[in-house]
């Protein structure tokens, strides 16, 4: 494969083709694969041979998608899974056992917050949250002997804070742990975390990578740049009895983490991505750059419009010059700030709900990243069970409105928002 620019890599398939093979990578809708030689199949189980044998662990269409994302992110390999939540779970369980500890940014996606603070905690993995504006030393003060990872989002959902990669990768290096980045909102078109020191990148591919709102999925990408033999990760280095005493680190070198994610975590926990969803994602990726450019352009115009409106209290968008994270956005998101805008409306929680009712064609949708503009008032939907005080602690002001700005005509988008604000 030539060293194409990202846009060309997105459009041109990254798979090698033989003469006369299909133009579009085929959907291989098969759970299993034919073999004549049982010794070869035994080798597949022992990981001494490579090939497909059962689609829980690998499928050609899923692998074509994994290879494409790995290439786009600049990693050595990727494992696709059933959802973004499964991607985070896989990324962490691959290196953490009961009794371990992780450090995570407090402004992460609500579902991830609950996964870390509740579900992983129940199985014995401790968690400490840091404020994204904390200093390096403040974040390092959360590190303990048993800390195994630091986790953050390149663009926080829904707060839209931009990650200070330099600061967090320095913390990760000093702590001797991998730096895991959720790159869902930015996508590899706007930001490539591995170039800024990330060791593992995860995505909810449900969002912009699909772009059509049709398939739930996720992916874990390994940069292949972390030294697992630093004394903290025995499960990566020591013999694995479930593979006749094989050491991932010795056998697979820089791909140890991602091989283990597949042959251990995916094998045992089974959160496999369906081949059909991978097929749809391969279609979605071919237009990612064009869609993201329009999402970014429209979202910035909406943010600027809202900033000047009398019924709006505040606006968060990474590329607003007045924003707290503008300098970081210029540094890490040169092409644009993605498609989400968060703003505060006059009238508190009641005003927020009213606004979403008054929109004519922009629908209330618990989703983001698809091509259609949609709105969500967290206070009366995703966070409705919380009191005002609890919402604020969770980073969601009662008056906050989340807009997913789509790729329609900008005048139509602003017209609907304008009449609803009135
Ligand atoms: C949606 C989302 C997730 C969870 O992904 P699912 O595909 O819904 O499981 C994780 N992180 C971020 C930033 C998200 O927006």
Coordinates of C-alpha atoms and ligand atoms in Angstrom, one line a residue:
X1 CA 0.0 0.0 0.0
X2 CA 1.4 3.4 -1.0
X3 CA 1.7 6.1 1.5
X4 CA -1.4 8.0 0.6
X5 CA -2.9 11.0 2.4
X6 CA -5.7 10.2 4.8
X7 CA -8.5 11.2 2.3
X8 CA -7.2 8.8 -0.3
X9 CA -6.7 6.0 2.3
X10 CA -10.3 6.4 3.3
X11 CA -11.7 6.1 -0.2
X12 CA -9.3 3.4 -1.6
X13 CA -9.7 0.1 0.0
X14 CA -6.6 -1.0 1.9
X15 CA -7.0 -4.7 1.1
X16 CA -4.9 -6.3 -1.6
X17 CA -7.0 -7.5 -4.6
X18 CA -6.4 -10.2 -7.1
X19 CA -7.4 -9.7 -10.8
X20 CA -11.2 -9.8 -11.2
X21 CA -12.1 -9.7 -7.5
X22 CA -15.1 -7.6 -6.3
X23 CA -14.6 -3.8 -6.3
X24 CA -16.3 -3.7 -2.9
X25 CA -14.9 -5.8 -0.1
X26 CA -17.5 -8.7 0.2
X27 CA -19.7 -9.4 3.2
X28 CA -18.6 -12.8 4.4
X29 CA -21.7 -13.8 6.3
X30 CA -20.3 -17.1 7.7
X31 CA -19.8 -18.2 11.2
X32 CA -17.1 -20.7 10.3
X33 CA -14.6 -21.8 7.7
X34 CA -13.8 -25.1 5.8
X35 CA -10.6 -27.1 6.4
X36 CA -9.5 -30.6 5.4
X37 CA -6.4 -30.9 7.6
X38 CA -7.1 -31.3 11.4
X39 CA -3.5 -30.6 12.2
X40 CA -3.8 -27.2 10.6
X41 CA -6.9 -26.5 12.6
X42 CA -5.0 -27.6 15.8
X43 CA -2.4 -25.0 14.8
X44 CA -5.0 -22.3 14.5
X45 CA -6.1 -23.1 18.1
X46 CA -2.4 -23.0 19.3
X47 CA -1.9 -19.7 17.4
X48 CA 1.0 -21.2 15.5
X49 CA -1.0 -21.0 12.2
X50 CA -3.0 -17.9 11.1
X51 CA -6.4 -18.0 9.5
X52 CA -10.1 -17.8 10.3
X53 CA -11.9 -20.6 12.1
X54 CA -14.8 -19.2 14.0
X55 CA -16.3 -15.7 13.5
X56 CA -16.4 -14.9 17.3
X57 CA -12.6 -14.4 17.0
X58 CA -12.2 -13.3 13.4
X59 CA -14.0 -12.8 10.1
X60 CA -12.7 -11.5 6.8
X61 CA -15.1 -8.6 6.5
X62 CA -14.5 -7.6 10.1
X63 CA -10.8 -7.9 9.6
X64 CA -10.9 -5.7 6.5
X65 CA -12.6 -3.0 8.7
X66 CA -10.0 -3.6 11.5
X67 CA -7.1 -3.3 9.1
X68 CA -8.5 -0.1 7.7
X69 CA -9.0 1.6 11.1
X70 CA -5.6 0.4 12.3
X71 CA -4.0 2.0 9.2
X72 CA -6.0 5.2 9.6
X73 CA -5.0 5.6 13.3
X74 CA -1.4 4.5 12.6
X75 CA -1.6 1.4 14.8
X76 CA -0.1 -2.1 14.5
X77 CA -3.5 -3.8 14.7
X78 CA -7.1 -3.4 15.8
X79 CA -9.9 -5.6 17.2
X80 CA -13.5 -4.6 16.3
X81 CA -16.2 -5.3 19.0
X82 CA -20.0 -5.1 19.4
X83 CA -20.2 -1.5 20.8
X84 CA -18.2 1.5 22.1
X85 CA -18.9 0.2 25.6
X86 CA -17.4 -3.2 24.6
X87 CA -14.3 -1.4 23.2
X88 CA -13.6 0.4 26.5
X89 CA -14.3 -2.8 28.5
X90 CA -12.0 -4.8 26.2
X91 CA -9.2 -2.2 26.3
X92 CA -9.3 -2.2 30.1
X93 CA -9.9 -5.9 30.9
X94 CA -7.0 -6.8 28.6
X95 CA -4.6 -5.3 31.1
X96 CA -6.5 -5.0 34.4
X97 CA -7.4 -7.6 36.9
X98 CA -9.3 -7.5 40.2
X99 CA -7.2 -5.4 42.6
X100 CA -5.9 -3.0 39.9
X101 CA -6.6 0.7 39.6
X102 CA -7.1 3.1 36.7
X103 CA -7.1 6.9 36.4
X104 CA -9.6 8.5 34.1
X105 CA -10.7 12.0 33.1
X106 CA -13.9 13.1 34.9
X107 CA -15.5 14.6 31.8
X108 CA -15.8 11.3 29.8
X109 CA -19.0 10.0 28.2
X110 CA -21.7 9.1 30.8
X111 CA -21.8 5.5 29.8
X112 CA -18.1 5.1 30.2
X113 CA -18.3 6.9 33.6
X114 CA -20.8 4.4 34.8
X115 CA -18.8 1.4 33.4
X116 CA -15.7 2.6 35.2
X117 CA -17.2 3.9 38.5
X118 CA -19.8 1.2 38.9
X119 CA -19.5 -2.0 36.9
X120 CA -15.7 -2.3 36.8
X121 CA -15.6 -1.3 40.5
X122 CA -17.9 -4.2 41.3
X123 CA -15.4 -6.7 39.8
X124 CA -12.6 -5.2 41.9
X125 CA -11.0 -2.6 39.6
X126 CA -10.6 0.7 41.4
X127 CA -11.0 4.1 39.7
X128 CA -9.8 7.7 40.4
X129 CA -11.1 10.6 38.3
X130 CA -9.1 13.7 37.5
X131 CA -10.3 17.1 36.4
X132 CA -9.0 17.8 32.8
X133 CA -7.7 21.2 33.9
X134 CA -5.5 19.7 36.7
X135 CA -1.7 20.0 36.6
X136 CA 0.6 17.0 35.8
X137 CA 1.5 16.7 39.5
X138 CA -2.1 16.8 40.6
X139 CA -3.0 13.9 38.2
X140 CA 0.2 12.0 39.2
X141 CA -0.9 12.2 42.8
X142 CA -3.8 9.8 42.0
X143 CA -1.2 7.1 40.9
X144 CA -0.6 4.1 43.1
X145 CA 1.4 0.9 42.9
X146 CA -1.5 -0.9 41.2
X147 CA -2.4 1.8 38.6
X148 CA -2.5 0.2 35.2
X149 CA -3.9 2.8 32.8
X150 CA -4.9 6.4 32.2
X151 CA -8.0 7.0 30.2
X152 CA -9.4 10.2 28.5
X153 CA -11.4 11.4 25.4
X154 CA -9.8 13.4 22.7
X155 CA -12.9 15.6 22.6
X156 CA -15.1 15.2 25.8
X157 CA -18.7 14.1 25.2
X158 CA -20.8 16.2 26.0
X159 CA -18.5 18.9 27.6
X160 CA -16.4 19.3 24.4
X161 CA -13.2 19.9 26.3
X162 CA -10.1 19.1 24.1
X163 CA -7.6 16.7 25.6
X164 CA -4.1 18.1 26.4
X165 CA -2.3 15.2 24.9
X166 CA 1.2 16.5 25.8
X167 CA 0.3 16.7 29.5
X168 CA -1.5 13.4 29.7
X169 CA 1.1 11.4 27.7
X170 CA 3.8 12.8 30.0
X171 CA 1.8 11.7 33.1
X172 CA 1.3 8.2 31.5
X173 CA 5.1 7.9 30.9
X174 CA 6.0 9.0 34.4
X175 CA 3.4 6.5 35.8
X176 CA 4.6 3.7 33.5
X177 CA 1.1 3.0 32.2
X178 CA -0.6 3.0 28.8
X179 CA -2.4 6.1 27.7
X180 CA -5.8 5.1 26.4
X181 CA -7.8 7.6 24.3
X182 CA -11.4 7.5 23.2
X183 CA -11.3 9.2 19.8
X184 CA -15.0 8.8 19.0
X185 CA -16.0 12.4 18.6
X186 CA -12.8 13.5 16.7
X187 CA -12.4 10.4 14.4
X188 CA -9.0 9.7 12.9
X189 CA -9.8 12.3 10.2
X190 CA -9.7 15.2 12.7
X191 CA -7.2 13.8 15.2
X192 CA -4.7 10.9 15.3
X193 CA -4.0 10.3 19.0
X194 CA -1.1 7.9 18.4
X195 CA 0.9 10.8 16.9
X196 CA 0.4 12.7 20.2
X197 CA 1.6 9.9 22.5
X198 CA -1.5 7.6 22.9
X199 CA -0.7 3.9 23.3
X200 CA -4.3 2.6 22.7
X201 CA -7.1 4.2 20.9
X202 CA -10.8 3.2 21.1
X203 CA -13.9 4.2 19.2
X204 CA -17.6 3.9 19.4
X205 CA -17.9 3.3 15.6
X206 CA -21.7 3.8 16.1
X207 CA -21.1 7.5 15.7
X208 CA -19.2 9.3 12.8
X209 CA -17.5 6.2 11.5
X210 CA -21.0 4.8 10.6
X211 CA -22.4 8.2 10.0
X212 CA -25.8 6.9 9.1
X213 CA -27.1 5.9 12.5
X214 CA -27.5 2.3 11.4
X215 CA -25.0 0.0 13.3
X216 CA -23.8 -0.2 16.9
X217 CA -20.1 -1.1 17.1
X218 CA -16.7 -0.3 18.5
X219 CA -13.0 -0.9 18.0
X220 CA -9.7 -1.0 19.9
X221 CA -6.5 0.0 18.2
X222 CA -3.0 -0.8 19.5
X223 CA -0.2 1.7 18.7
X224 CA 2.3 -1.0 19.4
X225 CA 4.5 1.5 21.2
X226 CA 4.1 0.5 24.9
X227 CA 6.7 -1.5 26.8
X228 CA 4.6 -4.2 28.5
X229 CA 7.7 -5.7 30.1
X230 CA 8.1 -2.9 32.7
X231 CA 7.1 -5.1 35.6
X232 CA 3.5 -3.9 35.9
X233 CA 1.9 -6.2 33.3
X234 CA 2.6 -9.9 34.2
X235 CA -0.5 -11.1 32.3
X236 CA 1.1 -9.7 29.1
X237 CA 4.5 -11.2 29.7
X238 CA 4.1 -14.4 31.9
X239 CA 3.0 -17.7 30.3
X240 CA -0.8 -17.9 29.6
X241 CA -2.0 -21.4 30.8
X242 CA -5.0 -21.1 28.5
X243 CA -2.5 -21.2 25.5
X244 CA -0.1 -23.9 26.8
X245 CA 2.1 -21.4 28.6
X246 CA 2.6 -19.0 25.7
X247 CA 3.8 -15.4 26.5
X248 CA 2.1 -12.7 24.4
X249 CA 5.0 -10.4 24.8
X250 CA 7.6 -12.9 23.8
X251 CA 5.5 -14.3 20.9
X252 CA 3.9 -11.3 19.4
X253 CA 6.3 -8.5 20.4
X254 CA 4.8 -5.1 19.6
X255 CA 1.4 -6.6 18.7
X256 CA 1.2 -8.4 22.1
X257 CA -1.7 -6.2 23.4
X258 CA -3.9 -6.5 20.4
X259 CA -3.4 -10.2 19.9
X260 CA -4.3 -10.8 23.5
X261 CA -7.4 -8.6 23.1
X262 CA -8.6 -10.9 20.4
X263 CA -7.5 -14.4 21.5
X264 CA -8.1 -13.8 25.2
X265 CA -10.8 -11.1 25.8
X266 CA -12.8 -11.6 22.6
X267 CA -12.5 -15.4 22.8
X268 CA -13.8 -15.4 26.4
X269 CA -16.2 -12.5 26.7
X270 CA -17.5 -12.7 23.1
X271 CA -18.5 -9.1 22.3
X272 CA -17.9 -9.7 18.6
X273 CA -18.8 -7.2 15.9
X274 CA -21.2 -8.7 13.3
X275 CA -19.8 -9.0 9.8
X276 CA -22.8 -7.1 8.4
X277 CA -22.0 -4.1 10.6
X278 CA -18.3 -4.2 9.5
X279 CA -19.5 -4.2 5.9
X280 CA -21.6 -1.1 6.6
X281 CA -18.7 0.6 8.4
X282 CA -16.4 0.0 5.4
X283 CA -19.0 1.9 3.3
X284 CA -19.2 4.7 5.9
X285 CA -15.5 5.2 6.1
X286 CA -15.2 6.0 2.4
X287 CA -17.0 9.3 2.9
X288 CA -15.7 10.1 6.4
X289 CA -13.6 13.1 5.4
X290 CA -16.3 14.7 3.3
X291 CA -18.9 14.3 6.0
X292 CA -16.6 15.5 8.8
X293 CA -15.6 18.7 6.8
X294 CA -19.3 19.5 6.5
X295 CA -20.1 18.6 10.2
X296 CA -17.3 20.9 11.3
X297 CA -18.2 23.8 9.0
X298 CA -21.9 23.7 10.0
X299 CA -21.2 23.2 13.7
X300 CA -18.9 26.2 13.8
X301 CA -21.6 28.4 12.1
X302 CA -24.2 27.2 14.5
X303 CA -21.9 27.9 17.5
X304 CA -21.2 31.4 16.2
X305 CA -24.9 32.1 15.6
X306 CA -25.8 30.9 19.1
X307 CA -23.0 32.9 20.7
X308 CA -24.6 36.1 19.5
X309 CA -28.2 35.2 20.5
X310 CA -29.9 37.0 23.4
X311 CA -31.6 33.8 24.7
X312 CA -28.3 31.9 25.0
X313 CA -26.2 32.0 28.2
X314 CA -23.1 30.2 27.0
X315 CA -21.8 28.1 24.1
X316 CA -19.2 25.3 24.0
X317 CA -17.5 24.4 20.8
X318 CA -13.8 23.6 20.4
X319 CA -13.2 26.0 17.6
X320 CA -14.9 29.1 19.1
X321 CA -12.2 31.7 19.6
X322 CA -13.7 32.7 22.9
X323 CA -13.6 29.1 24.2
X324 CA -11.5 27.8 27.0
X325 CA -10.0 25.0 24.9
X326 CA -9.4 27.0 21.7
X327 CA -5.6 26.8 21.9
X328 CA -5.7 23.1 22.4
X329 CA -8.2 22.7 19.5
X330 CA -5.9 24.7 17.2
X331 CA -3.0 22.4 18.2
X332 CA -4.7 19.0 18.1
X333 CA -7.7 19.6 15.8
X334 CA -6.4 21.6 12.9
X335 CA -9.1 20.5 10.5
X336 CA -12.1 21.3 12.7
X337 CA -13.9 20.8 16.0
X338 CA -16.4 18.0 14.9
X339 CA -20.2 18.2 14.8
X340 CA -21.3 18.6 18.4
X341 CA -22.3 21.9 20.0
X342 CA -23.3 22.3 23.7
X343 CA -25.0 25.5 24.8
X344 CA -26.9 26.9 27.8
X345 CA -30.4 28.3 27.2
X346 CA -32.1 31.0 29.3
X347 CA -34.9 29.5 31.5
X348 CA -33.0 26.6 33.0
X349 CA -34.2 23.0 32.7
X350 CA -37.7 24.1 31.7
X351 CA -36.3 26.4 29.0
X352 CA -34.2 23.5 27.7
X353 CA -37.1 21.2 27.4
X354 CA -39.3 23.9 25.8
X355 CA -36.6 24.6 23.2
X356 CA -36.4 21.0 22.1
X357 CA -40.2 20.9 21.8
X358 CA -40.3 24.0 19.6
X359 CA -37.9 22.7 17.0
X360 CA -39.8 21.9 13.8
X361 CA -37.7 19.2 12.1
X362 CA -34.7 18.8 14.3
X363 CA -35.7 15.7 16.3
X364 CA -35.0 14.7 19.9
X365 CA -32.5 11.8 19.4
X366 CA -30.3 10.0 21.9
X367 CA -27.4 9.8 19.4
X368 CA -24.8 11.8 17.7
X369 CA -22.5 11.5 14.7
X370 CA -25.0 10.7 12.0
X371 CA -25.6 13.0 9.1
X372 CA -29.0 14.3 10.3
X373 CA -29.1 17.2 12.8
X374 CA -30.6 16.3 16.1
X375 CA -31.0 17.6 19.6
X376 CA -30.9 16.3 23.1
X377 CA -31.7 18.0 26.4
X378 CA -29.7 15.9 28.9
X379 CA -31.6 17.4 31.9
X380 CA -34.9 16.0 30.8
X381 CA -33.6 12.7 29.2
X382 CA -30.3 11.0 29.9
X383 CA -29.8 12.8 33.2
X384 CA -33.4 13.2 34.3
X385 CA -33.0 10.9 37.4
X386 CA -30.4 13.3 38.8
X387 CA -31.1 16.4 40.9
X388 CA -29.9 19.8 39.6
X389 CA -26.8 19.5 42.0
X390 CA -26.0 15.9 40.8
X391 CA -26.4 17.0 37.1
X392 CA -23.9 19.8 37.7
X393 CA -21.4 17.4 39.4
X394 CA -21.8 15.1 36.3
X395 CA -20.8 18.1 34.1
X396 CA -24.3 18.6 32.7
X397 CA -25.8 22.0 33.5
X398 CA -29.7 21.8 33.8
X399 CA -30.0 24.4 31.0
X400 CA -27.5 22.6 28.6
X401 CA -28.7 21.5 25.2
X402 CA -26.6 19.1 23.0
X403 CA -26.9 19.7 19.3
X404 CA -25.5 17.1 16.8
X405 CA -25.1 19.4 13.8
X406 CA -25.6 17.4 10.6
X407 CA -24.6 17.9 7.0
X408 CA -27.9 19.6 5.8
X409 CA -28.0 23.1 4.4
X410 CA -26.8 25.5 7.1
X411 CA -29.5 28.1 6.5
X412 CA -32.2 25.5 7.2
X413 CA -30.5 24.3 10.4
X414 CA -30.1 27.9 11.8
X415 CA -33.7 28.8 10.8
X416 CA -35.1 26.0 12.9
X417 CA -32.9 26.8 15.8
X418 CA -33.7 30.5 15.5
X419 CA -37.5 30.1 15.5
X420 CA -37.3 27.7 18.5
X421 CA -35.1 30.1 20.5
X422 CA -37.7 32.9 19.9
Ligands
LIG1 C1 -21.4 6.7 22.3 C2 -20.1 6.8 23.0 C3 -19.5 5.7 23.6 C4 -20.3 4.4 23.8 O1 -20.5 3.8 22.5 P1 -21.7 2.8 22.2 O2 -21.4 2.4 20.8 O3 -22.9 3.5 22.4 O4 -21.5 1.6 23.1 C5 -18.2 5.8 24.1 N1 -17.6 6.9 24.1 C6 -18.1 8.0 23.5 C7 -17.3 9.3 23.4 C8 -19.3 8.0 22.9 O5 -19.8 9.1 22.3

